[in-house]
Tab-separated table of C-alpha atoms in Angstrom:
chain	number	residue	atom	x	y	z
J	1	MET	CA	28.226	140.442	76.502
J	2	LYS	CA	27.116	136.975	77.395
J	3	ASN	CA	28.636	135.627	74.174
J	4	LEU	CA	31.867	137.447	74.874
J	5	LEU	CA	32.054	135.896	78.359
J	6	ILE	CA	31.430	132.390	76.985
J	7	LEU	CA	33.997	132.920	74.230
J	8	THR	CA	36.595	134.064	76.789
J	9	ILE	CA	35.956	131.054	79.017
J	10	VAL	CA	36.218	128.640	76.050
J	11	LEU	CA	39.446	130.276	74.861
J	12	LEU	CA	40.906	130.149	78.375
J	13	LEU	CA	40.023	126.470	78.672
J	14	CYS	CA	41.553	125.643	75.297
J	15	PHE	CA	44.812	127.525	75.721
J	16	SER	CA	45.379	127.047	79.421
J	17	CYS	CA	45.566	123.221	79.160
J	18	LYS	CA	48.808	121.764	77.907
J	19	PRO	CA	49.968	118.144	77.603
J	20	PRO	CA	51.757	116.630	80.607
J	21	GLU	CA	55.531	116.923	80.571
J	22	ALA	CA	57.858	114.179	81.704
J	23	ARG	CA	59.702	115.027	84.886
J	24	LEU	CA	63.416	114.517	85.191
J	25	PRO	CA	64.626	112.288	88.011
J	26	GLU	CA	65.757	114.103	91.123
J	27	SER	CA	69.134	112.356	91.241
J	28	VAL	CA	71.045	111.191	88.231
J	29	GLN	CA	73.468	108.286	88.705
J	30	SER	CA	76.642	108.807	86.749
J	31	GLY	CA	78.109	105.376	87.436
J	32	SER	CA	81.121	106.935	89.131
J	33	PHE	CA	81.004	104.408	91.992
J	34	LEU	CA	81.107	101.483	89.558
J	35	LYS	CA	83.915	103.081	87.576
J	36	ALA	CA	85.941	103.704	90.728
J	37	SER	CA	85.314	100.139	91.921
J	38	ALA	CA	86.405	98.717	88.560
J	39	GLU	CA	89.593	100.798	88.652
J	40	ARG	CA	90.344	99.647	92.210
J	41	ASN	CA	89.871	96.010	91.181
J	42	LYS	CA	92.122	96.426	88.140
J	43	LYS	CA	94.897	97.878	90.299
J	44	LEU	CA	94.464	95.127	92.893
J	45	ASN	CA	94.605	92.467	90.165
J	46	GLU	CA	97.757	94.006	88.660
J	47	LEU	CA	99.435	94.095	92.081
J	48	GLU	CA	98.554	90.453	92.783
J	49	GLN	CA	99.722	89.374	89.328
J	50	GLN	CA	103.055	91.103	89.923
J	51	GLN	CA	103.449	89.420	93.331
J	52	ILE	CA	102.689	86.018	91.805
J	53	GLU	CA	105.128	86.605	88.927
J	54	ASP	CA	107.803	87.547	91.473
J	55	ILE	CA	107.234	84.275	93.349
J	56	ILE	CA	107.455	82.271	90.128
J	57	LYS	CA	110.655	84.065	89.072
J	58	SER	CA	112.215	83.511	92.492
J	59	ASN	CA	111.640	79.739	92.174
J	60	PRO	CA	113.121	78.818	88.777
J	61	ASP	CA	113.528	75.187	89.867
J	62	LYS	CA	109.727	74.792	90.084
J	63	ASP	CA	107.786	74.008	86.934
J	64	TYR	CA	104.781	76.326	87.374
J	65	ILE	CA	101.711	75.697	85.260
J	66	ALA	CA	99.136	78.397	84.536
J	67	SER	CA	95.653	76.912	84.872
J	68	GLU	CA	92.783	77.821	82.587
J	69	SER	CA	90.961	79.066	85.681
J	70	GLY	CA	93.440	81.822	86.521
J	71	PHE	CA	95.767	80.364	89.146
J	72	TRP	CA	99.247	78.814	89.069
J	73	TYR	CA	100.511	75.521	90.437
J	74	TYR	CA	103.328	73.010	90.388
J	75	TYR	CA	103.470	69.367	91.371
J	76	GLN	CA	105.611	68.284	94.290
J	77	THR	CA	104.525	64.690	93.793
J	78	LYS	CA	103.116	63.704	90.405
J	79	ILE	CA	101.644	60.295	89.611
J	80	GLU	CA	101.848	59.426	85.925
J	81	SER	CA	100.218	56.000	85.929
J	82	ASP	CA	96.912	56.599	87.698
J	83	THR	CA	94.288	58.313	85.562
J	84	ILE	CA	91.489	58.731	88.088
J	85	GLN	CA	90.680	62.346	88.980
J	86	PRO	CA	87.798	63.717	91.064
J	87	GLN	CA	84.498	64.181	89.275
J	88	PHE	CA	81.198	65.740	90.296
J	89	GLY	CA	79.809	63.971	93.369
J	90	ASP	CA	82.985	62.035	94.229
J	91	VAL	CA	84.095	62.119	97.852
J	92	VAL	CA	87.677	63.280	98.246
J	93	HIS	CA	89.839	63.285	101.333
J	94	PHE	CA	92.711	65.735	101.237
J	95	THR	CA	95.209	67.531	103.457
J	96	PHE	CA	96.245	71.115	102.925
J	97	ASP	CA	98.297	73.994	104.306
J	98	VAL	CA	97.409	77.620	103.614
J	99	SER	CA	99.717	80.617	103.763
J	100	ASN	CA	99.537	84.155	102.465
J	101	ILE	CA	101.612	85.370	99.527
J	102	GLU	CA	104.435	86.411	101.879
J	103	GLY	CA	104.663	82.826	103.149
J	104	ASN	CA	103.089	83.388	106.578
J	105	GLU	CA	101.226	80.231	107.597
J	106	ILE	CA	97.482	80.652	108.133
J	107	TYR	CA	96.215	77.064	108.392
J	108	ALA	CA	98.517	74.065	108.827
J	109	ASN	CA	98.008	70.372	108.135
J	110	THR	CA	94.232	70.597	107.763
J	111	ASP	CA	92.341	67.384	106.911
J	112	LYS	CA	89.144	67.714	104.947
J	113	THR	CA	86.607	65.407	103.343
J	114	TYR	CA	84.680	67.074	100.550
J	115	ILE	CA	81.978	66.019	98.082
J	116	MET	CA	83.069	67.468	94.753
J	117	ASP	CA	80.959	70.456	93.681
J	118	LYS	CA	78.238	69.668	96.227
J	119	GLU	CA	79.691	71.428	99.257
J	120	GLU	CA	81.155	74.858	99.849
J	121	LEU	CA	84.835	75.283	99.143
J	122	PHE	CA	86.572	78.329	97.764
J	123	THR	CA	86.729	78.420	93.976
J	124	GLY	CA	90.460	77.971	93.458
J	125	LEU	CA	90.774	74.953	95.733
J	126	ARG	CA	87.695	73.324	94.221
J	127	GLU	CA	89.158	73.720	90.721
J	128	GLY	CA	92.642	72.700	91.890
J	129	LEU	CA	91.396	69.424	93.394
J	130	LYS	CA	90.041	68.423	89.981
J	131	LEU	CA	93.612	68.482	88.637
J	132	LEU	CA	94.991	66.030	91.194
J	133	LYS	CA	95.140	62.243	91.327
J	134	PRO	CA	95.283	60.190	94.531
J	135	THR	CA	98.516	60.680	96.508
J	136	GLU	CA	99.587	63.651	94.378
J	137	THR	CA	100.758	66.830	96.074
J	138	ALA	CA	100.673	70.240	94.418
J	139	THR	CA	101.289	73.806	95.494
J	140	PHE	CA	98.753	76.310	94.216
J	141	ILE	CA	99.018	80.093	94.091
J	142	PHE	CA	95.538	81.611	94.084
J	143	PRO	CA	94.868	85.299	93.397
J	144	SER	CA	92.360	86.711	95.876
J	145	GLN	CA	89.399	86.397	93.490
J	146	LYS	CA	90.057	82.632	93.312
J	147	ALA	CA	90.541	82.434	97.079
J	148	PHE	CA	88.203	84.135	99.546
J	149	GLY	CA	87.941	87.447	97.675
J	150	TYR	CA	86.408	90.505	99.256
J	151	TYR	CA	84.905	88.734	102.269
J	152	GLY	CA	87.856	86.688	103.475
J	153	ASP	CA	87.036	83.596	105.498
J	154	GLU	CA	85.615	85.595	108.418
J	155	GLY	CA	88.427	84.137	110.500
J	156	LYS	CA	92.133	84.247	109.778
J	157	ILE	CA	92.061	85.310	106.123
J	158	GLY	CA	91.315	88.960	105.465
J	159	THR	CA	89.910	90.866	102.521
J	160	ASN	CA	91.523	90.387	99.089
J	161	VAL	CA	94.344	88.088	100.222
J	162	PRO	CA	96.075	85.903	97.612
J	163	LEU	CA	96.920	82.464	98.978
J	164	ILE	CA	99.474	79.712	98.572
J	165	CYS	CA	98.041	76.256	99.278
J	166	GLU	CA	99.936	73.004	99.430
J	167	VAL	CA	97.408	70.232	98.813
J	168	THR	CA	97.751	66.449	98.985
J	169	LEU	CA	94.853	64.451	97.589
J	170	ASN	CA	94.749	61.351	99.763
J	171	THR	CA	91.794	59.363	98.392
J	172	ILE	CA	88.915	59.549	95.945
J	173	THR	CA	85.740	57.589	96.542
J	174	GLN	CA	83.796	57.562	93.312
J	175	LYS	CA	80.074	58.207	93.462
J	176	ASN	CA	77.706	55.353	92.744
J	177	ASP	CA	75.527	56.092	89.723
């Protein structure tokens, strides 16, 4: 009887233990938020592209240039002879006007001094300044992702607003190496 009791206990110990099983997570992320966000951004981009194309078509007398960075521009004043353009660290003084895509003025005749790529400036304008020479004036059309994007400027420019900027590069002071 004693042997039978020991045998039963040993068998219970052997067969009652099983290896640990991995638990499934309580919530499974399907990525639906990211997919919905991507779809929203695609639709927003298509709408902005259509608005920009409409502006370009409505101004056939302007010679619009598509930049490699994803915005459009044309020169109002172009200087052919001067070859100096802003480089990293150069100090530039420029004047600009900002309006929304419908042409409503947001900022007018704003003077700014900026150290190239060392201070904060929205992406499109920073890239646009690199295309200009002293005393040149250009009008840029920036899609919202090249302007202030989702956050706006926390002032007069709201969320996802494409911008039209008229910029005059007044002077360039080259950095001293």
